[in-house]
Amino acid sequence: MLNDNEPRSLAANILRVLAVAGAYFAAAKVGLREEMVGGQVTPLWPPTGIALACLLLMGSRVWPGITLGAFLVNLSLGPSLLAVAAISVGNTFAPLCAYLMLVRTRFSIDLDRLRDALALVFLGAFIGMMISATVGSGVLLLAGALRSGDFWPTWSVWWAGDAMGVLVVTPVLLVLRTSRAPWNASLSRWVEAVALAVGTLLVTLVATVSSFNLLFLVFPFLIWAALRFQLAGAAACALIVSTIAIVAAAQGSGPFAEHDLFLNMVTLQAFNGAASLTALLLAAIIAERNQAHEKLEHICARLTEVADRVDRHRAAGQRLPPHHEERHDSG
């Protein structure tokens, strides 16, 4: 006999799967606006970041939603139904394998440790997304939709897009999980946050349209964000910087002008990887420092409380409680 809670649990899981599929599909439509290869390969693929975030927050049971969303997106893009199914499998395995690797390292979704930031960057983004890039590019090559000479440029764009989806989108979604509007923050704090956001936006725009290579100018703002606003600020500024850089690379403007596709993807991946790595790692280091400071304060408060209690007992001429007395062996 079925438990009354089982149908409800099944219905709730189906709703989660459909929600993941819908979010994946909607994000894919946004990402395809900056396609660079064959109408379907883009340097920023937000669905991958959404897929990994959903797996981290809801567990592996929502993987069918990733497959369904990927299949619906690729249905109008793929050369054949079999190719669409194969690409969808690759799009599912990449975030799923990244999730399993992160779970293996005891990854914390709070991203408040240095090891968590490193795991997300290297395991979640750089290594995990090689699966989807290899499967997707290989399927297009076997289906005849891609020439053999275009395999590696396509692979690089595919990998960069999926990796950037993880580095840019996943931290933002993990932050939004617990963040609340700081309505009680001081006016100076609000002014600083607005100045940081506007400054990051303007400097990145200037750096990506200038004929000089000025991309390094964004790093002081990323450091500012991590130091003053920790993961929330670092993730938001990294999203701004990476999005503008990706648009510039797709349009071939600024430092991405007069270069071929492969070189632009290497430059873009190196820049976005360095920006995200700087923001996430520094934010994690600051979070660890704050946690250590809070623990020290707690320990000091406890020691002060014990010392005060001992002083009161001594002042009153009373004996200390039994657990403070030393036990001596009789004769």
mmCIF file of C-alpha atoms in Angstrom:
data_model
loop_
_atom_site.group_PDB
_atom_site.id
_atom_site.type_symbol
_atom_site.label_atom_id
_atom_site.label_comp_id
_atom_site.label_asym_id
_atom_site.label_seq_id
_atom_site.Cartn_x
_atom_site.Cartn_y
_atom_site.Cartn_z
ATOM 1 C CA MET A 1 0.000 0.000 0.000
ATOM 2 C CA LEU A 2 1.374 3.402 -0.997
ATOM 3 C CA ASN A 3 2.054 5.981 1.644
ATOM 4 C CA ASP A 4 -0.023 9.164 1.320
ATOM 5 C CA ASN A 5 3.174 11.204 1.176
ATOM 6 C CA GLU A 6 4.606 9.287 -1.788
ATOM 7 C CA PRO A 7 2.273 10.780 -4.452
ATOM 8 C CA ARG A 8 2.959 14.231 -3.049
ATOM 9 C CA SER A 9 6.700 13.625 -3.133
ATOM 10 C CA LEU A 10 6.486 12.336 -6.704
ATOM 11 C CA ALA A 11 4.404 15.337 -7.779
ATOM 12 C CA ALA A 12 6.837 17.724 -6.100
ATOM 13 C CA ASN A 13 9.784 16.098 -7.868
ATOM 14 C CA ILE A 14 8.003 16.307 -11.233
ATOM 15 C CA LEU A 15 7.399 20.003 -10.642
ATOM 16 C CA ARG A 16 11.082 20.473 -9.807
ATOM 17 C CA VAL A 17 12.106 18.666 -12.985
ATOM 18 C CA LEU A 18 9.764 20.798 -15.095
ATOM 19 C CA ALA A 19 10.998 23.967 -13.387
ATOM 20 C CA VAL A 20 14.616 23.031 -14.125
ATOM 21 C CA ALA A 21 13.732 22.277 -17.748
ATOM 22 C CA GLY A 22 11.950 25.626 -18.087
ATOM 23 C CA ALA A 23 14.829 27.552 -16.515
ATOM 24 C CA TYR A 24 17.334 25.726 -18.745
ATOM 25 C CA PHE A 25 15.310 26.472 -21.883
ATOM 26 C CA ALA A 26 14.812 30.167 -21.050
ATOM 27 C CA ALA A 27 18.490 30.664 -20.196
ATOM 28 C CA ALA A 28 19.507 28.931 -23.427
ATOM 29 C CA LYS A 29 17.509 31.415 -25.477
ATOM 30 C CA VAL A 30 19.443 34.219 -23.802
ATOM 31 C CA GLY A 31 22.792 32.531 -24.383
ATOM 32 C CA LEU A 32 22.101 31.864 -28.065
ATOM 33 C CA ARG A 33 21.921 35.581 -28.739
ATOM 34 C CA GLU A 34 25.730 35.607 -28.731
ATOM 35 C CA GLU A 35 26.237 32.457 -30.815
ATOM 36 C CA MET A 36 29.538 32.314 -32.663
ATOM 37 C CA VAL A 37 29.683 28.912 -34.363
ATOM 38 C CA GLY A 38 26.990 27.231 -36.420
ATOM 39 C CA GLY A 39 24.137 29.136 -34.780
ATOM 40 C CA GLN A 40 24.361 27.061 -31.615
ATOM 41 C CA VAL A 41 27.786 27.436 -29.968
ATOM 42 C CA THR A 42 28.144 30.480 -27.735
ATOM 43 C CA PRO A 43 30.936 31.803 -25.455
ATOM 44 C CA LEU A 44 28.469 32.073 -22.569
ATOM 45 C CA TRP A 45 26.053 29.216 -21.898
ATOM 46 C CA PRO A 46 24.014 30.175 -18.796
ATOM 47 C CA PRO A 47 22.016 26.885 -18.751
ATOM 48 C CA THR A 48 25.115 25.013 -17.587
ATOM 49 C CA GLY A 49 25.449 27.283 -14.568
ATOM 50 C CA ILE A 50 21.746 26.906 -13.832
ATOM 51 C CA ALA A 51 21.947 23.118 -14.205
ATOM 52 C CA LEU A 52 24.866 22.793 -11.780
ATOM 53 C CA ALA A 53 23.222 25.155 -9.277
ATOM 54 C CA CYS A 54 19.987 23.138 -9.408
ATOM 55 C CA LEU A 55 21.900 19.907 -8.829
ATOM 56 C CA LEU A 56 23.735 21.431 -5.871
ATOM 57 C CA LEU A 57 20.540 22.792 -4.338
ATOM 58 C CA MET A 58 18.070 19.995 -5.130
ATOM 59 C CA GLY A 59 20.231 16.934 -5.684
ATOM 60 C CA SER A 60 20.786 14.582 -8.603
ATOM 61 C CA ARG A 61 17.092 13.670 -8.855
ATOM 62 C CA VAL A 62 16.422 16.724 -11.067
ATOM 63 C CA TRP A 63 18.768 15.579 -13.862
ATOM 64 C CA PRO A 64 15.844 14.674 -16.178
ATOM 65 C CA GLY A 65 14.954 18.363 -16.216
ATOM 66 C CA ILE A 66 18.397 19.168 -17.600
ATOM 67 C CA THR A 67 18.018 16.519 -20.304
ATOM 68 C CA LEU A 68 14.525 17.711 -21.224
ATOM 69 C CA GLY A 69 15.580 21.361 -21.379
ATOM 70 C CA ALA A 70 18.670 20.549 -23.446
ATOM 71 C CA PHE A 71 16.648 18.385 -25.830
ATOM 72 C CA LEU A 72 14.042 21.104 -26.410
ATOM 73 C CA VAL A 73 16.738 23.711 -27.029
ATOM 74 C CA ASN A 74 18.752 21.582 -29.440
ATOM 75 C CA LEU A 75 15.687 20.230 -31.239
ATOM 76 C CA SER A 76 15.529 23.288 -33.480
ATOM 77 C CA LEU A 77 19.320 23.535 -33.812
ATOM 78 C CA GLY A 78 20.664 20.015 -34.266
ATOM 79 C CA PRO A 79 21.226 18.450 -37.692
ATOM 80 C CA SER A 80 19.220 15.319 -36.820
ATOM 81 C CA LEU A 81 17.134 13.838 -34.029
ATOM 82 C CA LEU A 82 19.896 11.375 -33.111
ATOM 83 C CA ALA A 83 22.451 14.185 -32.944
ATOM 84 C CA VAL A 84 20.097 16.244 -30.771
ATOM 85 C CA ALA A 85 19.690 13.322 -28.365
ATOM 86 C CA ALA A 86 23.461 12.771 -28.183
ATOM 87 C CA ILE A 87 24.174 16.466 -27.560
ATOM 88 C CA SER A 88 21.467 16.515 -24.868
ATOM 89 C CA VAL A 89 23.129 13.565 -23.156
ATOM 90 C CA GLY A 90 26.443 15.421 -23.194
ATOM 91 C CA ASN A 91 24.786 18.557 -21.832
ATOM 92 C CA THR A 92 23.394 16.454 -18.988
ATOM 93 C CA PHE A 93 26.506 14.458 -18.161
ATOM 94 C CA ALA A 94 28.731 17.545 -17.920
ATOM 95 C CA PRO A 95 26.961 19.272 -14.980
ATOM 96 C CA LEU A 96 26.062 15.906 -13.434
ATOM 97 C CA CYS A 97 29.704 14.777 -13.408
ATOM 98 C CA ALA A 98 30.756 18.197 -12.128
ATOM 99 C CA TYR A 99 28.194 17.837 -9.339
ATOM 100 C CA LEU A 100 29.433 14.369 -8.396
ATOM 101 C CA MET A 101 33.035 15.583 -8.294
ATOM 102 C CA LEU A 102 32.051 18.501 -6.073
ATOM 103 C CA VAL A 103 30.106 16.204 -3.749
ATOM 104 C CA ARG A 104 33.155 13.959 -3.568
ATOM 105 C CA THR A 105 35.219 16.897 -2.296
ATOM 106 C CA ARG A 106 32.519 17.775 0.294
ATOM 107 C CA PHE A 107 31.734 21.013 -1.482
ATOM 108 C CA SER A 108 29.795 23.597 0.553
ATOM 109 C CA ILE A 109 27.159 25.608 -1.320
ATOM 110 C CA ASP A 110 27.928 28.560 0.951
ATOM 111 C CA LEU A 111 31.250 28.978 -0.888
ATOM 112 C CA ASP A 112 32.790 30.228 2.355
ATOM 113 C CA ARG A 113 35.989 28.195 2.126
ATOM 114 C CA LEU A 114 38.953 28.492 -0.186
ATOM 115 C CA ARG A 115 38.724 24.808 -1.118
ATOM 116 C CA ASP A 116 35.107 25.292 -2.264
ATOM 117 C CA ALA A 117 36.037 28.127 -4.613
ATOM 118 C CA LEU A 118 38.926 26.109 -6.042
ATOM 119 C CA ALA A 119 36.700 23.062 -6.510
ATOM 120 C CA LEU A 120 34.032 25.059 -8.334
ATOM 121 C CA VAL A 121 36.554 26.675 -10.675
ATOM 122 C CA PHE A 122 38.699 23.659 -11.541
ATOM 123 C CA LEU A 123 36.388 20.665 -11.069
ATOM 124 C CA GLY A 124 33.011 22.251 -11.784
ATOM 125 C CA ALA A 125 34.009 24.539 -14.653
ATOM 126 C CA PHE A 126 37.312 23.676 -16.269
ATOM 127 C CA ILE A 127 37.290 19.860 -16.018
ATOM 128 C CA GLY A 128 33.577 19.036 -15.874
ATOM 129 C CA MET A 129 32.673 21.072 -18.942
ATOM 130 C CA MET A 130 35.156 19.231 -21.148
ATOM 131 C CA ILE A 131 32.536 16.489 -21.389
ATOM 132 C CA SER A 132 29.847 18.585 -23.055
ATOM 133 C CA ALA A 133 32.356 20.325 -25.332
ATOM 134 C CA THR A 134 33.846 17.022 -26.505
ATOM 135 C CA VAL A 135 30.495 15.275 -26.979
ATOM 136 C CA GLY A 136 28.852 18.255 -28.666
ATOM 137 C CA SER A 137 31.696 19.047 -31.056
ATOM 138 C CA GLY A 138 32.210 15.364 -31.823
ATOM 139 C CA VAL A 139 28.532 14.852 -32.636
ATOM 140 C CA LEU A 140 28.484 17.874 -34.963
ATOM 141 C CA LEU A 141 31.593 16.566 -36.707
ATOM 142 C CA LEU A 142 30.190 13.051 -37.164
ATOM 143 C CA ALA A 143 26.842 14.453 -38.343
ATOM 144 C CA GLY A 144 28.579 16.452 -41.053
ATOM 145 C CA ALA A 145 27.509 19.804 -39.598
ATOM 146 C CA LEU A 146 31.133 20.672 -38.831
ATOM 147 C CA ARG A 147 34.299 20.465 -40.894
ATOM 148 C CA SER A 148 37.280 18.660 -39.395
ATOM 149 C CA GLY A 149 39.340 21.859 -39.429
ATOM 150 C CA ASP A 150 36.706 23.621 -37.334
ATOM 151 C CA PHE A 151 36.627 21.013 -34.558
ATOM 152 C CA TRP A 152 39.042 22.673 -32.141
ATOM 153 C CA PRO A 153 37.738 26.236 -32.601
ATOM 154 C CA THR A 154 34.220 24.886 -31.993
ATOM 155 C CA TRP A 155 35.403 22.851 -29.022
ATOM 156 C CA SER A 156 37.106 25.898 -27.507
ATOM 157 C CA VAL A 157 33.984 28.054 -27.842
ATOM 158 C CA TRP A 158 31.758 25.283 -26.494
ATOM 159 C CA TRP A 159 34.035 24.640 -23.536
ATOM 160 C CA ALA A 160 34.481 28.340 -22.802
ATOM 161 C CA GLY A 161 30.718 28.881 -22.928
ATOM 162 C CA ASP A 162 29.906 26.036 -20.548
ATOM 163 C CA ALA A 163 32.765 26.877 -18.190
ATOM 164 C CA MET A 164 31.762 30.529 -18.082
ATOM 165 C CA GLY A 165 28.196 29.492 -17.361
ATOM 166 C CA VAL A 166 29.454 27.706 -14.243
ATOM 167 C CA LEU A 167 31.872 30.438 -13.156
ATOM 168 C CA VAL A 168 29.472 33.323 -13.750
ATOM 169 C CA VAL A 169 25.961 31.992 -13.130
ATOM 170 C CA THR A 170 26.345 29.276 -10.466
ATOM 171 C CA PRO A 171 27.878 31.539 -7.751
ATOM 172 C CA VAL A 172 25.165 34.152 -8.296
ATOM 173 C CA LEU A 173 22.391 31.571 -7.882
ATOM 174 C CA LEU A 174 24.030 30.131 -4.768
ATOM 175 C CA VAL A 175 24.256 33.636 -3.298
ATOM 176 C CA LEU A 176 20.620 34.423 -4.113
ATOM 177 C CA ARG A 177 19.616 31.318 -2.171
ATOM 178 C CA THR A 178 20.320 33.003 1.164
ATOM 179 C CA SER A 179 20.765 36.681 0.394
ATOM 180 C CA ARG A 180 18.279 39.213 1.682
ATOM 181 C CA ALA A 181 17.927 42.876 0.817
ATOM 182 C CA PRO A 182 20.011 44.807 3.411
ATOM 183 C CA TRP A 183 17.372 47.424 4.129
ATOM 184 C CA ASN A 184 18.945 48.142 7.511
ATOM 185 C CA ALA A 185 22.323 48.986 5.943
ATOM 186 C CA SER A 186 23.662 52.490 6.372
ATOM 187 C CA LEU A 187 23.435 55.097 3.633
ATOM 188 C CA SER A 188 27.202 55.033 3.154
ATOM 189 C CA ARG A 189 27.019 51.268 2.546
ATOM 190 C CA TRP A 190 24.393 51.732 -0.167
ATOM 191 C CA VAL A 191 26.429 54.511 -1.769
ATOM 192 C CA GLU A 192 29.505 52.293 -1.797
ATOM 193 C CA ALA A 193 27.582 49.399 -3.372
ATOM 194 C CA VAL A 194 26.169 51.619 -6.120
ATOM 195 C CA ALA A 195 29.586 53.163 -6.756
ATOM 196 C CA LEU A 196 31.122 49.708 -7.021
ATOM 197 C CA ALA A 197 28.503 48.462 -9.488
ATOM 198 C CA VAL A 198 28.617 51.584 -11.664
ATOM 199 C CA GLY A 199 32.418 51.737 -11.561
ATOM 200 C CA THR A 200 32.753 48.084 -12.539
ATOM 201 C CA LEU A 201 30.323 48.557 -15.414
ATOM 202 C CA LEU A 202 31.992 51.700 -16.787
ATOM 203 C CA VAL A 203 35.569 50.452 -16.471
ATOM 204 C CA THR A 204 34.723 47.146 -18.151
ATOM 205 C CA LEU A 205 32.945 48.936 -20.995
ATOM 206 C CA VAL A 206 35.957 51.196 -21.558
ATOM 207 C CA ALA A 207 38.373 48.264 -21.392
ATOM 208 C CA THR A 208 36.415 46.231 -23.949
ATOM 209 C CA VAL A 209 35.972 48.998 -26.545
ATOM 210 C CA SER A 210 39.426 50.534 -26.328
ATOM 211 C CA SER A 211 42.000 49.592 -28.927
ATOM 212 C CA PHE A 212 44.498 49.262 -26.064
ATOM 213 C CA ASN A 213 44.490 46.183 -23.857
ATOM 214 C CA LEU A 214 43.048 47.627 -20.638
ATOM 215 C CA LEU A 215 41.286 44.544 -19.299
ATOM 216 C CA PHE A 216 43.532 44.546 -16.221
ATOM 217 C CA LEU A 217 41.730 47.671 -14.984
ATOM 218 C CA VAL A 218 38.749 45.601 -13.815
ATOM 219 C CA PHE A 219 40.718 43.648 -11.205
ATOM 220 C CA PRO A 220 40.851 46.435 -8.582
ATOM 221 C CA PHE A 221 37.049 46.531 -8.699
ATOM 222 C CA LEU A 222 36.811 42.761 -8.264
ATOM 223 C CA ILE A 223 39.152 42.982 -5.289
ATOM 224 C CA TRP A 224 37.089 45.846 -3.868
ATOM 225 C CA ALA A 225 33.917 43.784 -4.255
ATOM 226 C CA ALA A 226 35.385 40.729 -2.538
ATOM 227 C CA LEU A 227 36.932 42.688 0.336
ATOM 228 C CA ARG A 228 33.912 44.813 1.136
ATOM 229 C CA PHE A 229 30.938 42.687 0.054
ATOM 230 C CA GLN A 230 32.419 39.178 0.037
ATOM 231 C CA LEU A 231 30.747 36.539 -2.157
ATOM 232 C CA ALA A 232 27.625 38.578 -2.953
ATOM 233 C CA GLY A 233 29.647 41.477 -4.309
ATOM 234 C CA ALA A 234 32.298 39.312 -5.949
ATOM 235 C CA ALA A 235 29.749 37.144 -7.784
ATOM 236 C CA ALA A 236 27.754 40.160 -8.995
ATOM 237 C CA CYS A 237 30.816 42.028 -10.269
ATOM 238 C CA ALA A 238 32.228 38.912 -11.910
ATOM 239 C CA LEU A 239 28.899 38.512 -13.710
ATOM 240 C CA ILE A 240 29.067 42.101 -14.988
ATOM 241 C CA VAL A 241 32.683 41.809 -16.112
ATOM 242 C CA SER A 242 32.324 38.418 -17.815
ATOM 243 C CA THR A 243 29.095 39.298 -19.608
ATOM 244 C CA ILE A 244 30.529 42.484 -21.105
ATOM 245 C CA ALA A 245 33.759 40.717 -22.084
ATOM 246 C CA ILE A 246 31.823 37.927 -23.791
ATOM 247 C CA VAL A 247 29.722 40.397 -25.772
ATOM 248 C CA ALA A 248 32.901 42.222 -26.825
ATOM 249 C CA ALA A 249 34.513 38.951 -27.928
ATOM 250 C CA ALA A 250 31.427 37.978 -29.909
ATOM 251 C CA GLN A 251 31.447 41.367 -31.653
ATOM 252 C CA GLY A 252 35.224 41.372 -32.130
ATOM 253 C CA SER A 253 35.731 44.762 -30.499
ATOM 254 C CA GLY A 254 38.509 46.224 -28.368
ATOM 255 C CA PRO A 255 41.195 43.705 -27.386
ATOM 256 C CA PHE A 256 39.320 40.975 -29.300
ATOM 257 C CA ALA A 257 39.578 42.754 -32.673
ATOM 258 C CA GLU A 258 41.723 41.481 -35.536
ATOM 259 C CA HIS A 259 42.136 37.987 -34.092
ATOM 260 C CA ASP A 260 40.771 34.640 -35.200
ATOM 261 C CA LEU A 261 38.076 32.790 -33.286
ATOM 262 C CA PHE A 262 40.399 30.378 -31.485
ATOM 263 C CA LEU A 263 42.716 33.139 -30.206
ATOM 264 C CA ASN A 264 39.733 35.202 -29.059
ATOM 265 C CA MET A 265 38.376 32.239 -27.125
ATOM 266 C CA VAL A 266 41.739 31.621 -25.466
ATOM 267 C CA THR A 267 41.972 35.289 -24.497
ATOM 268 C CA LEU A 268 38.376 35.376 -23.299
ATOM 269 C CA GLN A 269 38.690 32.167 -21.280
ATOM 270 C CA ALA A 270 41.953 33.332 -19.705
ATOM 271 C CA PHE A 271 40.493 36.714 -18.776
ATOM 272 C CA ASN A 272 37.164 35.439 -17.469
ATOM 273 C CA GLY A 273 38.847 32.587 -15.649
ATOM 274 C CA ALA A 274 41.303 34.958 -13.979
ATOM 275 C CA ALA A 275 38.516 37.414 -13.098
ATOM 276 C CA SER A 276 36.249 34.749 -11.629
ATOM 277 C CA LEU A 277 39.147 33.054 -9.868
ATOM 278 C CA THR A 278 40.258 36.344 -8.313
ATOM 279 C CA ALA A 279 36.764 37.273 -7.166
ATOM 280 C CA LEU A 280 35.742 33.861 -5.811
ATOM 281 C CA LEU A 281 39.029 32.960 -4.149
ATOM 282 C CA LEU A 282 39.436 36.327 -2.461
ATOM 283 C CA ALA A 283 35.817 36.271 -1.285
ATOM 284 C CA ALA A 284 36.337 32.782 0.144
ATOM 285 C CA ILE A 285 39.528 33.868 1.914
ATOM 286 C CA ILE A 286 37.728 36.860 3.456
ATOM 287 C CA ALA A 287 34.861 34.601 4.565
ATOM 288 C CA GLU A 288 37.294 32.169 6.200
ATOM 289 C CA ARG A 289 39.043 35.041 7.956
ATOM 290 C CA ASN A 290 35.747 36.387 9.280
ATOM 291 C CA GLN A 291 34.743 32.935 10.527
ATOM 292 C CA ALA A 292 38.065 32.526 12.326
ATOM 293 C CA HIS A 293 37.661 35.991 13.858
ATOM 294 C CA GLU A 294 34.172 35.137 15.108
ATOM 295 C CA LYS A 295 35.409 31.873 16.645
ATOM 296 C CA LEU A 296 38.211 33.708 18.423
ATOM 297 C CA GLU A 297 35.773 36.276 19.759
ATOM 298 C CA HIS A 298 33.514 33.493 21.018
ATOM 299 C CA ILE A 299 36.415 31.726 22.722
ATOM 300 C CA CYS A 300 37.613 34.971 24.310
ATOM 301 C CA ALA A 301 34.097 35.705 25.574
ATOM 302 C CA ARG A 302 33.866 32.249 27.147
ATOM 303 C CA LEU A 303 37.280 32.610 28.785
ATOM 304 C CA THR A 304 36.328 36.035 30.138
ATOM 305 C CA GLU A 305 33.108 34.595 31.539
ATOM 306 C CA VAL A 306 34.979 31.770 33.281
ATOM 307 C CA ALA A 307 37.585 34.176 34.672
ATOM 308 C CA ASP A 308 34.854 36.477 36.026
ATOM 309 C CA ARG A 309 33.123 33.554 37.715
ATOM 310 C CA VAL A 310 36.371 32.420 39.334
ATOM 311 C CA ASP A 311 37.074 35.952 40.578
ATOM 312 C CA ARG A 312 33.591 36.216 42.101
ATOM 313 C CA HIS A 313 34.037 32.935 43.965
ATOM 314 C CA ARG A 314 37.406 34.023 45.302
ATOM 315 C CA ALA A 315 36.103 37.418 46.353
ATOM 316 C CA ALA A 316 33.221 35.830 48.242
ATOM 317 C CA GLY A 317 35.565 33.411 49.978
ATOM 318 C CA GLN A 318 33.684 30.454 48.617
ATOM 319 C CA ARG A 319 35.054 27.232 47.389
ATOM 320 C CA LEU A 320 35.021 26.596 43.688
ATOM 321 C CA PRO A 321 32.483 24.082 42.342
ATOM 322 C CA PRO A 322 33.585 20.447 42.438
ATOM 323 C CA HIS A 323 34.578 20.344 38.765
ATOM 324 C CA HIS A 324 37.125 23.130 39.412
ATOM 325 C CA GLU A 325 38.716 21.376 42.435
ATOM 326 C CA GLU A 326 41.724 19.154 42.116
ATOM 327 C CA ARG A 327 41.282 15.644 43.364
ATOM 328 C CA HIS A 328 44.029 14.287 45.574
ATOM 329 C CA ASP A 329 44.627 10.666 46.397
ATOM 330 C CA SER A 330 44.323 9.943 50.130
ATOM 331 C CA GLY A 331 47.429 8.698 51.869
#
